[in-house]
Tab-separated table of C-alpha atoms and ligand atoms in Angstrom:
chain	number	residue	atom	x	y	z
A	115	UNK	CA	13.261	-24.211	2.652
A	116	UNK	CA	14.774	-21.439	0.899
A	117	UNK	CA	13.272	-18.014	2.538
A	118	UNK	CA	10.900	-16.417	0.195
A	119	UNK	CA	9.552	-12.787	0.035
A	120	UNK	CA	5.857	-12.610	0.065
A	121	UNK	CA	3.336	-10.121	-0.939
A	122	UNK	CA	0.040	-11.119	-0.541
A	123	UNK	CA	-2.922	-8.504	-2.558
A	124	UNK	CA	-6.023	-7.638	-0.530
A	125	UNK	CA	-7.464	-5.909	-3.548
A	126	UNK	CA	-6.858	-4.017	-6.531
A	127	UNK	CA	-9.543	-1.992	-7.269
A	128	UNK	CA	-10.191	1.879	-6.799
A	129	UNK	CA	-12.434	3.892	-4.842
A	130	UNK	CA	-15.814	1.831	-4.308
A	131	UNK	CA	-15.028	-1.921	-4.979
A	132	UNK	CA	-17.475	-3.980	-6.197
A	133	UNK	CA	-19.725	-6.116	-4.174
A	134	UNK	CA	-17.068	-8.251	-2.512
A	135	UNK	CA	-13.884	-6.776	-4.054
A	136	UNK	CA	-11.526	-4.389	-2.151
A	137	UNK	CA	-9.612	-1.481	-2.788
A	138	UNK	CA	-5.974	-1.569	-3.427
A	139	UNK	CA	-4.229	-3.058	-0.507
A	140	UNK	CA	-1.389	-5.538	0.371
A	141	UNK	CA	0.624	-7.160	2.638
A	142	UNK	CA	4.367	-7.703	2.593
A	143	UNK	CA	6.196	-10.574	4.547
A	144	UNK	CA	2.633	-11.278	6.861
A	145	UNK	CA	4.004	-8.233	8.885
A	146	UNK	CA	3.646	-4.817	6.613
A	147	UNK	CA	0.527	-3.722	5.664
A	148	UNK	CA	0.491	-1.558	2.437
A	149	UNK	CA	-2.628	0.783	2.705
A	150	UNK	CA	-5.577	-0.251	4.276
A	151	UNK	CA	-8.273	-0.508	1.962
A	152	UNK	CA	-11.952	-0.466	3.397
A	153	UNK	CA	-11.663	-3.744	5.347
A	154	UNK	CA	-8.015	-4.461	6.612
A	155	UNK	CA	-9.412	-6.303	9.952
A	156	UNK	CA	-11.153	-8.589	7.865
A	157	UNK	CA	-8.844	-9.353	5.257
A	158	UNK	CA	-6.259	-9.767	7.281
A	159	UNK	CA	-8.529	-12.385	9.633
A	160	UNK	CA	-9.404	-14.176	6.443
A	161	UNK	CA	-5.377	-15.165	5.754
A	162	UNK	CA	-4.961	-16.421	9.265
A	163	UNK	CA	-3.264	-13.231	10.238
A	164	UNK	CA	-3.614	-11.649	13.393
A	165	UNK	CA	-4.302	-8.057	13.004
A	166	UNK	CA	-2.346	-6.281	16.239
A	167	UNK	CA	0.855	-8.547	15.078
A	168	UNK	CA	1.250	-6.142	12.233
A	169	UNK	CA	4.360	-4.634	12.672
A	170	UNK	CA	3.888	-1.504	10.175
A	171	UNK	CA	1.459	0.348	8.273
A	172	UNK	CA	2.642	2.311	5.301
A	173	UNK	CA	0.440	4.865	3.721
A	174	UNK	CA	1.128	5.531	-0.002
A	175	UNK	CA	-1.167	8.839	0.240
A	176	UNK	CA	-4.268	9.909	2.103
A	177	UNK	CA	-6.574	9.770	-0.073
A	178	UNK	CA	-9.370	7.550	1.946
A	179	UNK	CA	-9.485	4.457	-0.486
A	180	UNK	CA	-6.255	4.077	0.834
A	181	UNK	CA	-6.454	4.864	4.424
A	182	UNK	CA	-10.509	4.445	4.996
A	183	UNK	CA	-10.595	1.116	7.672
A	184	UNK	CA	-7.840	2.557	9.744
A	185	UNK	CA	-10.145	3.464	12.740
A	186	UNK	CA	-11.533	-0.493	12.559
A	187	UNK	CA	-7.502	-1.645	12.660
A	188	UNK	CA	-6.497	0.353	15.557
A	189	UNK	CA	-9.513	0.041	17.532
A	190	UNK	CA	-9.037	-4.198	17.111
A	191	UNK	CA	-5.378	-3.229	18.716
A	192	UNK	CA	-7.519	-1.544	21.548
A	193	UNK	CA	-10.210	-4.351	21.905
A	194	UNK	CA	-8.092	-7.649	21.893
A	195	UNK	CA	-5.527	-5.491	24.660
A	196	UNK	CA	-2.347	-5.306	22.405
A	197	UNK	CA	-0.174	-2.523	22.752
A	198	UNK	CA	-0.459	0.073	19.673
A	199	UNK	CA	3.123	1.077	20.605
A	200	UNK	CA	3.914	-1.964	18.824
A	201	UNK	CA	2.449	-0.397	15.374
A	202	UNK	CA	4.718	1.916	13.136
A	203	UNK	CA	2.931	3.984	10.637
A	204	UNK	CA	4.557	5.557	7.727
A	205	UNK	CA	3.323	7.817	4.767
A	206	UNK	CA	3.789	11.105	3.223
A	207	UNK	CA	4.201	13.582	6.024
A	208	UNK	CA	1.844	16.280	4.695
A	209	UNK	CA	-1.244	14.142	5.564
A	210	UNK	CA	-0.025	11.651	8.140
A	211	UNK	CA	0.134	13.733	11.187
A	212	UNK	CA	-3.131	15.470	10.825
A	213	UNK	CA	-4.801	12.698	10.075
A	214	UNK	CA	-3.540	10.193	12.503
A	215	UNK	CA	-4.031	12.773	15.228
A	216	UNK	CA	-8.106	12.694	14.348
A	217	UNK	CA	-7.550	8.950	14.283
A	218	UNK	CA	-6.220	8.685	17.444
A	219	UNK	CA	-8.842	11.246	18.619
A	220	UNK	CA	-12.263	9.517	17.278
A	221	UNK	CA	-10.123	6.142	18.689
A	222	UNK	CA	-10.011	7.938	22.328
A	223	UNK	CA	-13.334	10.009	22.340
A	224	UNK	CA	-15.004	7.843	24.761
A	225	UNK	CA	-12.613	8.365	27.948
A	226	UNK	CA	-14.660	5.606	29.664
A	227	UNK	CA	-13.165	2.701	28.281
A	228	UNK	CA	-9.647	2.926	27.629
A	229	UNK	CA	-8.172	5.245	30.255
A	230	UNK	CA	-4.568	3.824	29.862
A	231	UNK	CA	-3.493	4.467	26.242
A	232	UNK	CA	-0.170	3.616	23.739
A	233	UNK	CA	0.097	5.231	20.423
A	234	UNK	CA	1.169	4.065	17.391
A	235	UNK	CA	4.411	5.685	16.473
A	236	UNK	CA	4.132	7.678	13.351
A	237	UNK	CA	6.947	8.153	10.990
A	238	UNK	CA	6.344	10.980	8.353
A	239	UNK	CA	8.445	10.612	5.270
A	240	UNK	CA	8.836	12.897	2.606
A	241	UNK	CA	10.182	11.902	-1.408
A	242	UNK	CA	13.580	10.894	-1.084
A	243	UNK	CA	14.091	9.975	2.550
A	244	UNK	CA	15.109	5.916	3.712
A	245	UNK	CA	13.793	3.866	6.829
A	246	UNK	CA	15.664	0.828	7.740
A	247	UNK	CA	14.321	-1.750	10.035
A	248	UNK	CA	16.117	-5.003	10.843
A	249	UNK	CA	14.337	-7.157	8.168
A	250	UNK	CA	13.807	-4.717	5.445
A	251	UNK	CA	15.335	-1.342	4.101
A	252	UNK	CA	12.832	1.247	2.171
A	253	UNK	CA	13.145	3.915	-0.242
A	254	UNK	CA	10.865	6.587	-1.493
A	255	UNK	CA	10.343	8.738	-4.162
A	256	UNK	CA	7.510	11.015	-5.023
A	257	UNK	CA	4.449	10.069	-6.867
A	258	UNK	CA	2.604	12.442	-9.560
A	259	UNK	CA	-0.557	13.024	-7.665
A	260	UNK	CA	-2.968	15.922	-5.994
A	261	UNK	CA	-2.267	14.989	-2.409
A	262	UNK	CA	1.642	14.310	-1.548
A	263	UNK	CA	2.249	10.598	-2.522
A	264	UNK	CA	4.672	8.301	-2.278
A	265	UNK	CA	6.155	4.876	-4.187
A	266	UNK	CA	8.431	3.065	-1.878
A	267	UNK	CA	11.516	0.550	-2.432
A	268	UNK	CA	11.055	-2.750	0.312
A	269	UNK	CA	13.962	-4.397	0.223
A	270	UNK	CA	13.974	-8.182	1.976
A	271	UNK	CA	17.453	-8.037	3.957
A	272	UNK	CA	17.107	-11.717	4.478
A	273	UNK	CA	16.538	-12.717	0.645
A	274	UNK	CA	17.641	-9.515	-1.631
A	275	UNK	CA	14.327	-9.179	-2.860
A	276	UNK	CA	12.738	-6.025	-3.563
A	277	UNK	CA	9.279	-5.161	-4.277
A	278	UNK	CA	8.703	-1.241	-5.761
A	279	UNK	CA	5.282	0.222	-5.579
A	280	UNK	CA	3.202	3.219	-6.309
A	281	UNK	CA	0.308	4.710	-4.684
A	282	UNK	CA	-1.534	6.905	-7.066
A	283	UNK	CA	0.366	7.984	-9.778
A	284	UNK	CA	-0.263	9.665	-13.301
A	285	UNK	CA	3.177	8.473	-15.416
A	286	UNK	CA	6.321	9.951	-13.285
A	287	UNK	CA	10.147	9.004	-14.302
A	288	UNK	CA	11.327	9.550	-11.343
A	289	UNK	CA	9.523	5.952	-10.444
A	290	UNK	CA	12.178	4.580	-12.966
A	291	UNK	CA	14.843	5.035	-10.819
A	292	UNK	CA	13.175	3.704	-7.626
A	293	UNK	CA	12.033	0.483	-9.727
A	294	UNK	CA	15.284	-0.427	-11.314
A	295	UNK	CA	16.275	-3.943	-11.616
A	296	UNK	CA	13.229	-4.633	-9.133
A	297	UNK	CA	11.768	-8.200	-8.498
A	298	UNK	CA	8.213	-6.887	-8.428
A	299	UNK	CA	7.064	-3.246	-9.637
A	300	UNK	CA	3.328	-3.245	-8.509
A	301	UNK	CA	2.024	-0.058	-10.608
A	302	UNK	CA	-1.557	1.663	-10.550
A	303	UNK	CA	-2.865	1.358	-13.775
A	304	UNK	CA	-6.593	3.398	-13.246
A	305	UNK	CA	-7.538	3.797	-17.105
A	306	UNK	CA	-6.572	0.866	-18.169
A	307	UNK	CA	-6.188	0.243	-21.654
A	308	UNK	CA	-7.547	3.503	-22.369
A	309	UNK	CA	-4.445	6.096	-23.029
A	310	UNK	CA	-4.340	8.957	-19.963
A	311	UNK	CA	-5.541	11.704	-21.337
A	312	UNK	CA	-3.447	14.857	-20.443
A	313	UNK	CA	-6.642	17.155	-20.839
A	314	UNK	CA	-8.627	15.007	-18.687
A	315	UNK	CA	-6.265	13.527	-16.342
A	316	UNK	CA	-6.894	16.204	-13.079
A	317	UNK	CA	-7.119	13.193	-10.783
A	318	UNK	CA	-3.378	12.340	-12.062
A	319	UNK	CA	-3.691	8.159	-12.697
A	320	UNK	CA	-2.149	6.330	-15.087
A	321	UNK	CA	-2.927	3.657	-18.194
A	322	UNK	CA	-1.774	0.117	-18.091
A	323	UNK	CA	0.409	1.677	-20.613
A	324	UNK	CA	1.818	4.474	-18.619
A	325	UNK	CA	2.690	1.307	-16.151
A	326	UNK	CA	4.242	-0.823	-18.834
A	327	UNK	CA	6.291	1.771	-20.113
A	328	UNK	CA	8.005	2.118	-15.977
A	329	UNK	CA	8.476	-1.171	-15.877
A	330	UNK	CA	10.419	-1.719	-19.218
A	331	UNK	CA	12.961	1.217	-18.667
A	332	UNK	CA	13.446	0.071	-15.130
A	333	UNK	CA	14.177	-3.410	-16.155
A	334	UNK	CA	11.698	-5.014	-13.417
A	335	UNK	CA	11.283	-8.763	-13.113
A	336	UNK	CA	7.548	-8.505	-13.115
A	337	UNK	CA	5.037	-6.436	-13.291
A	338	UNK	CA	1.595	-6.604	-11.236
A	339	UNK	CA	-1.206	-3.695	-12.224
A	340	UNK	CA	-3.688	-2.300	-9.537
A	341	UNK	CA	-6.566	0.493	-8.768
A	342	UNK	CA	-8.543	0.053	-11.535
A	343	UNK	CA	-12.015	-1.711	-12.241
A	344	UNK	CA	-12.331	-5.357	-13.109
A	345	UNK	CA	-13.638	-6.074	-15.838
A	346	UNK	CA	-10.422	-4.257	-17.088
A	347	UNK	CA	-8.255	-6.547	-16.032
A	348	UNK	CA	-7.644	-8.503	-19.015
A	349	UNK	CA	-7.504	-5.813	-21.199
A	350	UNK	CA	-4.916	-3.784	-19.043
A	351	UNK	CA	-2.581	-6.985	-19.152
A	352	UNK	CA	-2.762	-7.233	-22.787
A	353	UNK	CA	-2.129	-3.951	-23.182
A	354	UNK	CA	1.090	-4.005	-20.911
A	355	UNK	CA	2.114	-7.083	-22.108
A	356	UNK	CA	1.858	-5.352	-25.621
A	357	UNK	CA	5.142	-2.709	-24.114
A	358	UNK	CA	7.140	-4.575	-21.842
A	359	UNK	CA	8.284	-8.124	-22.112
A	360	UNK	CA	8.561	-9.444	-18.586
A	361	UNK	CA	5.428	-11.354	-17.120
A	362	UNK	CA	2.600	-8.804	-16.264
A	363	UNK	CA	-0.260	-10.098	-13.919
A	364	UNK	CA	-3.308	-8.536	-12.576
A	365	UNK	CA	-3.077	-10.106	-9.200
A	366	UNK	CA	-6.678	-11.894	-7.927
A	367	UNK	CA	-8.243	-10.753	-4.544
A	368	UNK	CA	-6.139	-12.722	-1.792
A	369	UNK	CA	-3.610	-13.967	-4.372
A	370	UNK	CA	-0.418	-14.253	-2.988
A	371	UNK	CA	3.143	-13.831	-4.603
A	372	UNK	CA	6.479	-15.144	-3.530
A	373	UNK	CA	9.744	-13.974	-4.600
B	1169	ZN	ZN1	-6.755	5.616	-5.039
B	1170	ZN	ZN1	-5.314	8.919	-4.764
């Protein structure tokens, strides 16, 4: 069978989910873990996936919808006896360090039970800089945001395939360039149908529109919108689908995508 690139959406929702939703979240490849949304142990138990085989964890920003069920995924690393050194984390380096070193402290507070420790190793990226790994080369850019953010590049070495996302993101060109000629651009899309409004828009999120508009001057293959609530869903796809001409989807919870 020809090799396939998979992402596989967790959730798409912002903040506080609904009752049985999730926060956006996704995995690329069963190995890389975008964000963590507030259950990553369990959503990644519920696709078969074994948690401590996750190869990488990249953080689009730290705000804590994104990053929230970290202490739950590296403790199950502790509990089931696999070796954290096996776990790369990635994210914007003005938040990743601090935070991860709390992590790793509330993880270790209890000297009792894990006296021999590994630690994940933690790669702090700013806008602009690459990581390569055997399987897949990334790329960054920054986002538009109130914390440091990034939107990263994956690109499949074994198929050619390249999935471009944003974390949190009020409407940023830059994210043109990152996206261009992309197989998959999976944008935030917060308000919706509803127009950003630049008076109002102090969290710095963007419309469906906002999204649509990316997508069509980068010249994506498809478009998938996230972070928003769902009963805007449909709406938000019309409304996208309304600017750019390429398929537009609102991926489901546990939906999975191949390229
Ligand atoms: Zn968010
Ligand atoms: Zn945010």
């Amino acid at each position: 069978m020809e090799a396939k690139t998979k992402v596989t959406f967790f959730g798409t929702e912002a903040a506080i989910p609904e009752l049985g939703g999730e926060t956006a979240s996704f995995l690329i490849n069963d190995q890389v873990m975008v964000d963590t949304g507030w259950n990553i142990v369990e959503n990644l138990r519920r696709q078969g996936i074994e948690p401590g085989n996750i190869r990488y964890l990249l953080f689009t920003h730290m705000h804590h919808d994104h990053y929230i069920s970290l202490p739950s995924f590296l403790y199950y690393f502790l509990i089931t006896n696999k070796d954290l050194a096996s776990l790369k984390i990635l994210g914007p380096e003005e938040d990743l360090q601090p935070i991860m070193h709390h992590a790793l402290e509330f993880l270790f507070l209890n000297r009792k039970f894990y006296p021999t420790r590994s630690y994940p190793t933690i790669v702090p990226l700013s806008p602009g800089d690459h990581y390569d790994d055997e399987l897949f080369h990334l790329e960054t850019t920054s986002s538009l945001h109130p914390v440091q953010a990034l939107c990263y590049k994956y690109t499949d070495k074994e198929t050619g395939k390249s999935v471009t996302f944003t974390g949190d993101t009020a409407y940023h060109e830059p994210i043109i360039d990152l996206a261009r000629g992309t197989s998959l651009l999976i944008h935030e899309a917060t308000y919706g149908a509803t127009p950003a409004n630049p008076l109002k828009n102090g969290g710095l999120h963007s419309s469906a529109m906002d999204a649509a508009e990316i997508a069509k001057a980068a010249e994506v293959e498809q478009l998938a919108l996230i972070h928003g609530l769902r009963h805007n869903n449909e709406a938000s796809v019309n409304a996208a689908a309304a600017i750019y001409s390429g398929p537009v989807m609102w991926p489901e919870k546990d939906q999975t995508i191949y390229l």
